Amino acid sequence: MTHFNFESSIAKFKDQADWMGLRFYREKSHDYFVRNERLESCQTNLDQGIMIEVVVNGHLGYAATSDMTSDGIKQAFLRAKSLSQQAAPFKAAEFSNAQRPPSRGKFQSPYLHRLNTLTTDEIMSVLLKASQTLKRSDSIVSRYAATEVKETQIQYISSSGAQWEQDFQLVTTQFQATAQNAKDIQTRTFGNSLQAGAEILQDPKLFEQCIMTAEEALELLEAENCPTGVMDVLIAPDQMNLQIHESIGHPLELDRILGDERNYAGWSLINQTHFGKLQFGSKLLNVVFDPHQENEFASYGFDDTGNPATYEFLIKDGLLLRGLGSLESQKRLGVPGVANARASSWNRAPIDRMANINLVPGSSSVEEMISSVQYGVLLKSNKSWSIDDYRNKFQFGCEYGQLIENGKLTRAVKNPNYRGKTLEFWNNLKAVGNPKTYETYGSPYCGKGEPSQIIRVGHGSPYCLFSHVEVFGGLS
Amino acid sequence: MMSFDLYNDESRELLKFISEALFQDLHQGESLTVHFRGEDTTYVRWNQSKVRQNTSVLQRNLSFEYHYNGRRLSKSFTAQGVLEWDLITAREMLSEARKEAPLLPVDPFLVEFTNHGTSVSEYRGSLLSGEDLIHQIAVSAQEVDLAGLYAGGSIATGNRNSSGQNHWFANESFFMDFSLYNQQLAAKSCYSGFHWDQNKFNDSLALARRQLEVMNRPRKKLTPGNYRAYLAPSAISEIASMFAWGPLSYRAYKNGANALKKLQDKERKLSPQFSISENFHLGLTPRFNDLGELAPEKMQIIEHGELKQLLVSSRSAKEYGIAGNYASSSEAPRSLEIAAGGLSKSHVLKELGTGLYLSNLHYINWSDLQNARITGMTRYACLWVEDGEIVAPIEDMRFDVSLFDIFGDSLLAITDFQEVDPSVDTYFQRALGGRKLPGMLIKDFNFTL
Ligand SMILES: [Zn+2]
């Protein structure tokens, strides 16, 4: 139950601070998880609360409360104000309402049928059937089918005239088959996170994918380990998304460059002098911040400061142009950025986040890229990720590899891993797949910040071919 | 912020009021456990010893697990802290649960609620507050470049069930998790506790500053390969964080996701020096789990290299027909301790001889789960040592090692001292918990990049 009124809350307190804003956030989520054809958990969560933002003596401070009574809001306002007054003499940067534009409008994520029209019966029957379909043989010892449907509403109002709201319909699915024999255990997964409505769970291709996933897990049981060596790698979009996320998205975040994240997620190999000058990747590399791609997981109309989101090139023809930084970071660092100040929920302040970071398709077909490879490996589906705190030395593992020999795809290999250094790696990009090879993936799990926040991101990419990559497999 | 007493009393009363009202509403065939978790925390984020963001967070969450004739589901919501309003929401959710439960299949592994007793643990602290908080930290750190997070306030958690069980745990505590910078290089520290002592904070700052001085020397570039290495307790803690992702879980063992499967199957061994326990004497987290079951005060998991038992939740016990040990539903350790050995602090550098002194590691993940192989990075004060003398900081290196090696044949010695590494996890809400760890001397620590 909520009983508060936005306008009157602002009217009551706005004269007691240099500026104030109020963000109301309400999220209802349903999680279902089926393991081995049995319901493992069924959870509903209603998360809601208010974030009060104030500017006092040029310092921007915050107080969040789940108590939405008028007294609760008053107490939160007083906390935000008193702590911010104390902090102002020691503030890291001077802010004003210029970092909180007076935007007005609405954003609605696309859907045919709202997610709240999905019934428990419908969801359960999809997940149970998926789990049954994944059980292709007794060697598939573990089957896993899960979905989360989420409806998120954000409303924002400020003393300088902002008034906007956004409504998101969010779906995450995850399916997994683990195969085991006397020698080994191998897992294949698939799934996605998208902005969509109830119709997404009716996709008939879902069960075909379950069959393929289980078959590939069985195939990997019999496969040899991925070879070790320096070779070409052709990376599928469901691994490219992680590669883009970790080695392009994070190092381009301006708050990392500013050092805000040094004690947690880390710093960056990029600094402000690199924008407009650094050849980040080969001429084939084009990367954009695209907040408007239909159905992609992190599309939106405004960031959580009310900055209207626009499409921007981050990297063009390999040249680094622009970082991922909010109006706050842009003012502090003096470089261009994007609308990406985002908060994970009502109880966190917005910080620089990725949203949809996409690699622009090129002109090669998958067949052309394979036929250009003498010896290499095709890599699919991320299973392990690690990168240093400057986002330079990375090592990623995939679920499924397939050798490319003399221009042809040959046998499957298990436990494929590869490692490299960010700039070297992207400068070795030698072919980019055409729009037909392009796929979009989302993740709800990007972690960052102190206090920490988990937020959703989206990454679209075609298949991409890289040369001179250090590849290796498992031990047994 | 509210006083600890006020936040604690209001929150405990909220759980009591809502749960008792819901229990009275229950029909034949229904049972319920109601949980509370919440915090009243001041978060202050620092960069260059200045305040980047201050956020005060007051939150309360109520959730319940509902059983109906062998079926099970959960509901949770953010509570306002207003008894009558929260009861309306709770009753709405209970009526939703009543509609949904009959549509669900019967759960053959359902663990029925029983009365696991009553416990109340409340620890009042003394924190920096009011005018002092920001000023005291800012003034102490003004001559250095400090980045980090202060988090302090009240945390509470509890559960009650319809069989009469009643557990409550609350404390007032803080941490100041920080690192100091000298351009590119850094030293890390964390000051935490229940009573803020400005002198102790200044001591921990001074210690980190001394570490940072060593970092001024030119950096040594290493080539990949095996190195003799000493891992300080904070580096071991990073590796121990991987024990939350399956290696100690019985369910993970049964589902092919346990990296120490070969230890359970007796195909691989660990060093007789290596022992792990779940030790609630550390006092960092309540002994009751999400079902209200009380785990033993201390439980040996690996003893002298041999696996004694995996963590088994009551649900797994039912599913797999074995004895449970009151693990949490995730079967991750909640209060992990690695036993100390015999290497004294004053002998660490001498015993290391020539090799690496690794104070912290970063971003660890599996590189080959079935062989317990992990990869990750060095971070903060990692140093090159020659003949027992610290020579230079190193450029960050990527490692790739198997737990079977570093906690097996390659483990040369364990320190006779341990350090408590408190949880500084603040996703969703400030966490309870932590680990207690020694340092370790490793013969071959493999660097790949
Ligand atoms: Zn991330």
GROMACS .gro file of C-alpha atoms in nm, chain B residues 33-438:
model
  406
  509THR     CA    1   0.750  -1.911   0.817
  510VAL     CA    2   0.780  -1.532   0.818
  511HIS     CA    3   1.121  -1.367   0.776
  512PHE     CA    4   1.242  -1.016   0.838
  513ARG     CA    5   1.558  -0.849   0.713
  514GLY     CA    6   1.644  -0.485   0.716
  515GLU     CA    7   1.897  -0.214   0.780
  516ASP     CA    8   1.931   0.146   0.881
  517THR     CA    9   2.266   0.229   0.726
  518THR     CA   10   2.468   0.536   0.641
  519TYR     CA   11   2.682   0.478   0.333
  520VAL     CA   12   2.957   0.726   0.248
  521ARG     CA   13   3.153   0.671  -0.070
  522TRP     CA   14   3.500   0.825  -0.089
  523ASN     CA   15   3.728   0.916  -0.377
  524GLN     CA   16   4.053   1.113  -0.342
  525SER     CA   17   3.968   1.142   0.028
  526LYS     CA   18   3.657   1.344  -0.065
  527VAL     CA   19   3.291   1.249  -0.041
  528ARG     CA   20   3.165   1.123  -0.376
  529GLN     CA   21   2.818   1.014  -0.260
  530ASN     CA   22   2.645   0.985   0.077
  531THR     CA   23   2.335   0.768   0.091
  532SER     CA   24   2.129   0.694   0.396
  533VAL     CA   25   1.919   0.378   0.355
  534LEU     CA   26   1.630   0.276   0.578
  535GLN     CA   27   1.475  -0.049   0.463
  536ARG     CA   28   1.270  -0.336   0.592
  537ASN     CA   29   1.175  -0.650   0.402
  538LEU     CA   30   0.919  -0.909   0.505
  539SER     CA   31   0.889  -1.244   0.334
  540PHE     CA   32   0.714  -1.570   0.398
  541GLU     CA   33   0.736  -1.928   0.285
  542TYR     CA   34   0.390  -2.076   0.256
  543HIS     CA   35   0.309  -2.449   0.268
  544TYR     CA   36  -0.024  -2.590   0.163
  545ASN     CA   37  -0.084  -2.965   0.158
  546GLY     CA   38   0.270  -3.046   0.047
  547ARG     CA   39   0.310  -2.749  -0.189
  548ARG     CA   40   0.544  -2.460  -0.130
  549LEU     CA   41   0.594  -2.102  -0.249
  550SER     CA   42   0.746  -1.775  -0.124
  551LYS     CA   43   0.640  -1.412  -0.122
  552SER     CA   44   0.825  -1.103  -0.014
  553PHE     CA   45   0.764  -0.730   0.000
  554THR     CA   46   0.924  -0.408   0.115
  555ALA     CA   47   0.763  -0.312   0.442
  556GLN     CA   48   0.680   0.046   0.529
  557GLY     CA   49   0.726  -0.013   0.897
  558VAL     CA   50   0.364   0.086   0.962
  559LEU     CA   51   0.199  -0.213   1.124
  560GLU     CA   52  -0.155  -0.177   0.985
  561TRP     CA   53  -0.043  -0.098   0.629
  562ASP     CA   54   0.211  -0.379   0.618
  563LEU     CA   55  -0.051  -0.620   0.744
  564ILE     CA   56  -0.279  -0.525   0.455
  565THR     CA   57   0.001  -0.603   0.207
  566ALA     CA   58   0.090  -0.924   0.389
  567ARG     CA   59  -0.272  -1.042   0.381
  568GLU     CA   60  -0.299  -0.959   0.010
  569MET     CA   61   0.009  -1.169  -0.053
  570LEU     CA   62  -0.123  -1.455   0.157
  571SER     CA   63  -0.445  -1.456  -0.042
  572GLU     CA   64  -0.241  -1.459  -0.369
  573ALA     CA   65  -0.044  -1.753  -0.227
  574ARG     CA   66  -0.368  -1.937  -0.154
  575LYS     CA   67  -0.477  -1.897  -0.515
  576GLU     CA   68  -0.143  -2.006  -0.663
  577ALA     CA   69  -0.044  -2.295  -0.437
  578PRO     CA   70  -0.311  -2.543  -0.555
  579LEU     CA   71  -0.180  -2.492  -0.912
  580LEU     CA   72   0.168  -2.609  -0.815
  581PRO     CA   73   0.283  -2.970  -0.803
  582VAL     CA   74   0.332  -3.137  -0.467
  583ASP     CA   75   0.693  -3.091  -0.356
  584PRO     CA   76   0.836  -3.432  -0.261
  585PHE     CA   77   1.136  -3.272  -0.086
  586LEU     CA   78   0.940  -3.023   0.120
  587VAL     CA   79   1.090  -2.969   0.463
  588GLU     CA   80   0.804  -2.918   0.702
  589PHE     CA   81   0.828  -2.635   0.950
  590THR     CA   82   0.911  -2.742   1.300
  591ASN     CA   83   0.991  -2.545   1.609
  592HIS     CA   84   1.371  -2.502   1.612
  593GLY     CA   85   1.354  -2.298   1.928
  594THR     CA   86   1.382  -1.937   2.029
  595SER     CA   87   1.688  -1.715   2.027
  596VAL     CA   88   1.750  -1.344   2.061
  597SER     CA   89   2.090  -1.186   1.994
  598GLU     CA   90   2.116  -0.808   1.996
  599TYR     CA   91   2.450  -0.624   1.993
  600ARG     CA   92   2.451  -0.249   2.045
  601GLY     CA   93   2.764  -0.075   1.920
  602SER     CA   94   2.896   0.280   1.924
  603LEU     CA   95   2.943   0.433   1.584
  604LEU     CA   96   3.057   0.760   1.441
  605SER     CA   97   2.748   0.972   1.408
  606GLY     CA   98   2.611   1.317   1.358
  607GLU     CA   99   2.871   1.586   1.296
  608ASP     CA  100   3.164   1.348   1.351
  609LEU     CA  101   3.117   1.095   1.081
  610ILE     CA  102   3.237   1.265   0.767
  611HIS     CA  103   3.466   1.513   0.937
  612GLN     CA  104   3.665   1.251   1.131
  613ILE     CA  105   3.733   1.034   0.828
  614ALA     CA  106   3.805   1.327   0.596
  615VAL     CA  107   4.053   1.491   0.832
  616SER     CA  108   4.244   1.168   0.900
  617ALA     CA  109   4.274   1.095   0.530
  618GLN     CA  110   4.348   1.445   0.403
  619GLU     CA  111   4.714   1.382   0.319
  620VAL     CA  112   4.653   1.068   0.117
  621ASP     CA  113   4.448   0.966  -0.185
  622LEU     CA  114   4.185   0.737  -0.034
  623ALA     CA  115   3.903   0.559  -0.218
  624GLY     CA  116   3.647   0.339  -0.045
  625LEU     CA  117   3.326   0.300   0.146
  626TYR     CA  118   3.215   0.369   0.501
  627ALA     CA  119   2.901   0.177   0.594
  628GLY     CA  120   2.760   0.188   0.944
  629GLY     CA  121   2.434   0.138   1.125
  630SER     CA  122   2.188  -0.127   1.233
  631ILE     CA  123   2.124  -0.462   1.065
  632ALA     CA  124   1.847  -0.698   1.175
  633THR     CA  125   1.720  -1.037   1.067
  634GLY     CA  126   1.477  -1.285   1.217
  635ASN     CA  127   1.218  -1.550   1.150
  636ARG     CA  128   0.913  -1.698   1.315
  637ASN     CA  129   0.708  -1.995   1.208
  638SER     CA  130   0.359  -2.123   1.272
  639SER     CA  131   0.500  -2.405   1.487
  640GLY     CA  132   0.625  -2.151   1.740
  641GLN     CA  133   0.986  -2.097   1.636
  642ASN     CA  134   1.122  -1.749   1.699
  643HIS     CA  135   1.474  -1.626   1.614
  644TRP     CA  136   1.607  -1.274   1.613
  645PHE     CA  137   1.953  -1.130   1.543
  646ALA     CA  138   2.050  -0.763   1.524
  647ASN     CA  139   2.368  -0.565   1.553
  648GLU     CA  140   2.505  -0.217   1.525
  649SER     CA  141   2.832  -0.225   1.335
  650PHE     CA  142   3.044  -0.056   1.071
  651PHE     CA  143   3.320  -0.104   0.820
  652MET     CA  144   3.552   0.137   0.646
  653ASP     CA  145   3.678  -0.055   0.344
  654PHE     CA  146   3.944   0.149   0.168
  655SER     CA  147   4.254   0.161  -0.045
  656LEU     CA  148   4.526   0.425  -0.071
  657TYR     CA  149   4.683   0.530  -0.399
  658ASN     CA  150   5.014   0.647  -0.524
  659GLN     CA  151   4.928   0.721  -0.885
  660GLN     CA  152   4.883   0.373  -1.033
  661LEU     CA  153   4.966   0.167  -0.726
  662ALA     CA  154   4.765   0.097  -0.417
  663ALA     CA  155   4.751  -0.065  -0.076
  664LYS     CA  156   4.431  -0.200   0.073
  665SER     CA  157   4.284  -0.213   0.421
  666CYS     CA  158   3.958  -0.249   0.605
  667TYR     CA  159   3.873  -0.126   0.953
  668SER     CA  160   3.556  -0.280   1.093
  669GLY     CA  161   3.386  -0.349   1.423
  670PHE     CA  162   3.113  -0.253   1.664
  671HIS     CA  163   3.278   0.043   1.841
  672TRP     CA  164   3.449   0.309   1.631
  673ASP     CA  165   3.789   0.395   1.774
  674GLN     CA  166   3.954   0.684   1.593
  675ASN     CA  167   4.301   0.566   1.701
  676LYS     CA  168   4.246   0.223   1.552
  677PHE     CA  169   4.126   0.376   1.227
  678ASN     CA  170   4.435   0.598   1.219
  679ASP     CA  171   4.654   0.292   1.284
  680SER     CA  172   4.502   0.105   0.992
  681LEU     CA  173   4.554   0.413   0.771
  682ALA     CA  174   4.916   0.436   0.886
  683LEU     CA  175   4.979   0.067   0.812
  684ALA     CA  176   4.838   0.103   0.461
  685ARG     CA  177   5.055   0.415   0.409
  686ARG     CA  178   5.367   0.221   0.505
  687GLN     CA  179   5.271  -0.050   0.255
  688LEU     CA  180   5.220   0.216  -0.007
  689GLU     CA  181   5.574   0.350   0.045
  690VAL     CA  182   5.718   0.020  -0.074
  691MET     CA  183   5.504   0.058  -0.382
  692ASN     CA  184   5.700   0.372  -0.478
  693ARG     CA  185   5.990   0.159  -0.597
  694PRO     CA  186   6.009   0.080  -0.972
  695ARG     CA  187   5.785  -0.209  -1.066
  696LYS     CA  188   5.928  -0.549  -1.155
  697LYS     CA  189   5.790  -0.714  -1.466
  698LEU     CA  190   5.755  -1.091  -1.434
  699THR     CA  191   5.743  -1.347  -1.707
  700PRO     CA  192   5.474  -1.615  -1.689
  701GLY     CA  193   5.570  -1.936  -1.509
  702ASN     CA  194   5.574  -2.097  -1.165
  703TYR     CA  195   5.677  -1.889  -0.864
  704ARG     CA  196   5.716  -1.958  -0.496
  705ALA     CA  197   5.457  -1.737  -0.330
  706TYR     CA  198   5.327  -1.626   0.007
  707LEU     CA  199   4.955  -1.552   0.007
  708ALA     CA  200   4.851  -1.321   0.292
  709PRO     CA  201   4.519  -1.392   0.470
  710SER     CA  202   4.338  -1.135   0.253
  711ALA     CA  203   4.459  -1.314  -0.063
  712ILE     CA  204   4.352  -1.652   0.079
  713SER     CA  205   4.014  -1.492   0.155
  714GLU     CA  206   3.964  -1.416  -0.216
  715ILE     CA  207   4.032  -1.780  -0.300
  716ALA     CA  208   3.810  -1.894  -0.012
  717SER     CA  209   3.526  -1.689  -0.163
  718MET     CA  210   3.509  -1.961  -0.430
  719PHE     CA  211   3.392  -2.206  -0.162
  720ALA     CA  212   3.054  -2.031  -0.184
  721TRP     CA  213   3.014  -2.151  -0.545
  722GLY     CA  214   2.968  -2.525  -0.505
  723PRO     CA  215   3.286  -2.693  -0.373
  724LEU     CA  216   3.135  -2.756  -0.029
  725SER     CA  217   2.777  -2.823  -0.144
  726TYR     CA  218   2.628  -3.170  -0.152
  727ARG     CA  219   2.361  -3.066  -0.403
  728ALA     CA  220   2.632  -2.927  -0.632
  729TYR     CA  221   2.812  -3.261  -0.597
  730LYS     CA  222   2.502  -3.443  -0.713
  731ASN     CA  223   2.445  -3.200  -0.999
  732GLY     CA  224   2.795  -3.202  -1.145
  733ALA     CA  225   2.883  -2.852  -1.024
  734ASN     CA  226   3.117  -2.929  -0.734
  735ALA     CA  227   3.482  -2.848  -0.807
  736LEU     CA  228   3.597  -3.074  -0.522
  737LYS     CA  229   3.407  -3.378  -0.654
  738LYS     CA  230   3.737  -3.563  -0.695
  739LEU     CA  231   3.806  -3.510  -0.325
  740GLN     CA  232   3.467  -3.656  -0.230
  741ASP     CA  233   3.530  -3.945  -0.472
  742LYS     CA  234   3.880  -3.992  -0.323
  743GLU     CA  235   4.049  -3.948  -0.661
  744ARG     CA  236   4.244  -3.644  -0.542
  745LYS     CA  237   4.393  -3.543  -0.207
  746LEU     CA  238   4.459  -3.220  -0.023
  747SER     CA  239   4.751  -3.148   0.206
  748PRO     CA  240   4.733  -3.291   0.560
  749GLN     CA  241   4.797  -2.933   0.675
  750PHE     CA  242   4.469  -2.813   0.523
  751SER     CA  243   4.154  -2.799   0.738
  752ILE     CA  244   3.830  -2.608   0.687
  753SER     CA  245   3.543  -2.565   0.929
  754GLU     CA  246   3.217  -2.381   0.958
  755ASN     CA  247   3.274  -2.190   1.283
  756PHE     CA  248   2.992  -1.982   1.431
  757HIS     CA  249   3.211  -1.887   1.728
  758LEU     CA  250   3.332  -1.605   1.503
  759GLY     CA  251   3.006  -1.431   1.598
  760LEU     CA  252   2.973  -1.257   1.261
  761THR     CA  253   2.646  -1.412   1.155
  762PRO     CA  254   2.350  -1.584   1.323
  763ARG     CA  255   2.362  -1.962   1.362
  764PHE     CA  256   2.003  -2.003   1.245
  765ASN     CA  257   1.951  -2.055   0.873
  766ASP     CA  258   1.657  -1.964   0.650
  767LEU     CA  259   1.451  -2.246   0.804
  768GLY     CA  260   1.544  -2.137   1.155
  769GLU     CA  261   1.757  -2.448   1.209
  770LEU     CA  262   2.056  -2.403   1.436
  771ALA     CA  263   2.380  -2.531   1.287
  772PRO     CA  264   2.639  -2.672   1.530
  773GLU     CA  265   2.869  -2.409   1.679
  774LYS     CA  266   3.162  -2.565   1.496
  775MET     CA  267   3.161  -2.825   1.223
  776GLN     CA  268   3.467  -2.972   1.052
  777ILE     CA  269   3.431  -2.990   0.673
  778ILE     CA  270   3.783  -3.081   0.562
  779GLU     CA  271   4.019  -3.210   0.830
  780HIS     CA  272   4.391  -3.267   0.759
  781GLY     CA  273   4.316  -3.281   0.388
  782GLU     CA  274   4.029  -3.528   0.415
  783LEU     CA  275   3.672  -3.441   0.340
  784LYS     CA  276   3.464  -3.506   0.653
  785GLN     CA  277   3.130  -3.388   0.518
  786LEU     CA  278   2.982  -3.154   0.262
  787LEU     CA  279   2.722  -2.893   0.355
  788VAL     CA  280   2.380  -3.058   0.337
  789SER     CA  281   2.060  -2.859   0.369
  790SER     CA  282   1.752  -3.032   0.505
  791ARG     CA  283   1.601  -3.018   0.157
  792SER     CA  284   1.901  -3.201   0.006
  793ALA     CA  285   1.889  -3.448   0.294
  794LYS     CA  286   1.534  -3.535   0.191
  795GLU     CA  287   1.607  -3.541  -0.180
  796TYR     CA  288   1.917  -3.759  -0.156
  797GLY     CA  289   1.826  -3.963   0.151
  798ILE     CA  290   2.128  -3.867   0.361
  799ALA     CA  291   2.176  -3.689   0.692
  800GLY     CA  292   2.159  -3.311   0.680
  801ASN     CA  293   2.371  -3.070   0.882
  802TYR     CA  294   2.152  -2.759   0.890
  803ALA     CA  295   2.333  -2.586   0.607
  804SER     CA  296   2.166  -2.289   0.443
  805SER     CA  297   1.945  -2.359   0.141
  806SER     CA  298   2.230  -2.248  -0.090
  807GLU     CA  299   2.475  -2.487   0.084
  808ALA     CA  300   2.738  -2.213   0.087
  809PRO     CA  301   2.948  -2.171   0.402
  810ARG     CA  302   2.826  -1.894   0.629
  811SER     CA  303   3.117  -1.862   0.871
  812LEU     CA  304   3.417  -2.030   0.715
  813GLU     CA  305   3.749  -2.079   0.890
  814ILE     CA  306   4.071  -2.222   0.750
  815ALA     CA  307   4.284  -2.360   1.032
  816ALA     CA  308   4.613  -2.201   1.129
  817GLY     CA  309   4.947  -2.381   1.099
  818GLY     CA  310   5.294  -2.326   1.237
  819LEU     CA  311   5.459  -2.049   1.033
  820SER     CA  312   5.515  -1.740   1.246
  821LYS     CA  313   5.476  -1.387   1.113
  822SER     CA  314   5.843  -1.309   1.168
  823HIS     CA  315   5.947  -1.609   0.955
  824VAL     CA  316   5.722  -1.545   0.655
  825LEU     CA  317   5.974  -1.353   0.442
  826LYS     CA  318   6.264  -1.578   0.540
  827GLU     CA  319   6.070  -1.894   0.453
  828LEU     CA  320   5.951  -1.737   0.129
  829GLY     CA  321   6.314  -1.665   0.038
  830THR     CA  322   6.288  -1.558  -0.325
  831GLY     CA  323   5.940  -1.526  -0.469
  832LEU     CA  324   5.620  -1.330  -0.442
  833TYR     CA  325   5.442  -1.175  -0.148
  834LEU     CA  326   5.076  -1.150  -0.258
  835SER     CA  327   4.860  -0.935  -0.033
  836ASN     CA  328   4.542  -0.939  -0.245
  837LEU     CA  329   4.389  -1.119  -0.540
  838HIS     CA  330   4.107  -1.013  -0.769
  839TYR     CA  331   3.824  -1.145  -0.986
  840ILE     CA  332   3.860  -1.520  -0.944
  841ASN     CA  333   3.660  -1.764  -1.151
  842TRP     CA  334   3.681  -2.129  -1.254
  843SER     CA  335   3.899  -2.204  -1.552
  844ASP     CA  336   3.837  -2.581  -1.535
  845LEU     CA  337   3.573  -2.662  -1.275
  846GLN     CA  338   3.610  -3.040  -1.278
  847ASN     CA  339   3.979  -3.003  -1.194
  848ALA     CA  340   3.916  -2.724  -0.940
  849ARG     CA  341   4.126  -2.489  -1.151
  850ILE     CA  342   4.081  -2.117  -1.089
  851THR     CA  343   4.209  -1.806  -1.263
  852GLY     CA  344   4.237  -1.453  -1.129
  853MET     CA  345   4.461  -1.151  -1.094
  854THR     CA  346   4.706  -1.008  -0.844
  855ARG     CA  347   4.591  -0.672  -0.702
  856TYR     CA  348   4.714  -0.401  -0.466
  857ALA     CA  349   5.038  -0.461  -0.274
  858CYS     CA  350   5.199  -0.759  -0.447
  859LEU     CA  351   5.575  -0.766  -0.407
  860TRP     CA  352   5.888  -0.932  -0.540
  861VAL     CA  353   6.105  -1.073  -0.258
  862GLU     CA  354   6.469  -1.183  -0.286
  863ASP     CA  355   6.643  -1.377  -0.009
  864GLY     CA  356   6.377  -1.271   0.240
  865GLU     CA  357   6.401  -0.900   0.152
  866ILE     CA  358   6.124  -0.704  -0.017
  867VAL     CA  359   6.266  -0.571  -0.346
  868ALA     CA  360   5.989  -0.419  -0.559
  869PRO     CA  361   5.618  -0.416  -0.642
  870ILE     CA  362   5.522  -0.631  -0.942
  871GLU     CA  363   5.316  -0.555  -1.247
  872ASP     CA  364   4.978  -0.727  -1.213
  873MET     CA  365   4.983  -1.090  -1.322
  874ARG     CA  366   4.716  -1.343  -1.413
  875PHE     CA  367   4.733  -1.680  -1.237
  876ASP     CA  368   4.581  -2.016  -1.321
  877VAL     CA  369   4.610  -2.280  -1.047
  878SER     CA  370   4.421  -2.583  -0.917
  879LEU     CA  371   4.292  -2.593  -0.560
  880PHE     CA  372   4.419  -2.953  -0.558
  881ASP     CA  373   4.773  -2.820  -0.609
  882ILE     CA  374   4.785  -2.504  -0.397
  883PHE     CA  375   4.597  -2.668  -0.107
  884GLY     CA  376   4.765  -3.001  -0.188
  885ASP     CA  377   5.125  -3.093  -0.267
  886SER     CA  378   5.227  -2.735  -0.333
  887LEU     CA  379   5.123  -2.613   0.012
  888LEU     CA  380   5.446  -2.569   0.210
  889ALA     CA  381   5.327  -2.397   0.527
  890ILE     CA  382   5.035  -2.223   0.692
  891THR     CA  383   5.081  -1.929   0.925
  892ASP     CA  384   5.024  -1.960   1.298
  893PHE     CA  385   4.805  -1.647   1.287
  894GLN     CA  386   4.467  -1.587   1.123
  895GLU     CA  387   4.280  -1.273   1.030
  896VAL     CA  388   3.906  -1.215   1.023
  897ASP     CA  389   3.788  -1.083   0.689
  898PRO     CA  390   3.444  -0.933   0.752
  899SER     CA  391   3.191  -0.938   0.471
  900VAL     CA  392   3.179  -0.597   0.302
  901ASP     CA  393   2.906  -0.714   0.064
  902THR     CA  394   2.646  -0.440   0.013
  903TYR     CA  395   2.436  -0.574  -0.274
  904PHE     CA  396   2.068  -0.513  -0.184
  905GLN     CA  397   2.161  -0.460   0.181
  906ARG     CA  398   2.471  -0.465   0.402
  907ALA     CA  399   2.553  -0.830   0.469
  908LEU     CA  400   2.641  -1.011   0.787
  909GLY     CA  401   2.920  -1.267   0.799
  910GLY     CA  402   3.286  -1.306   0.722
  911ARG     CA  403   3.572  -1.556   0.717
  912LYS     CA  404   3.876  -1.631   0.931
  913LEU     CA  405   4.192  -1.718   0.744
  914PRO     CA  406   4.564  -1.774   0.779
   0.00000   0.00000   0.00000
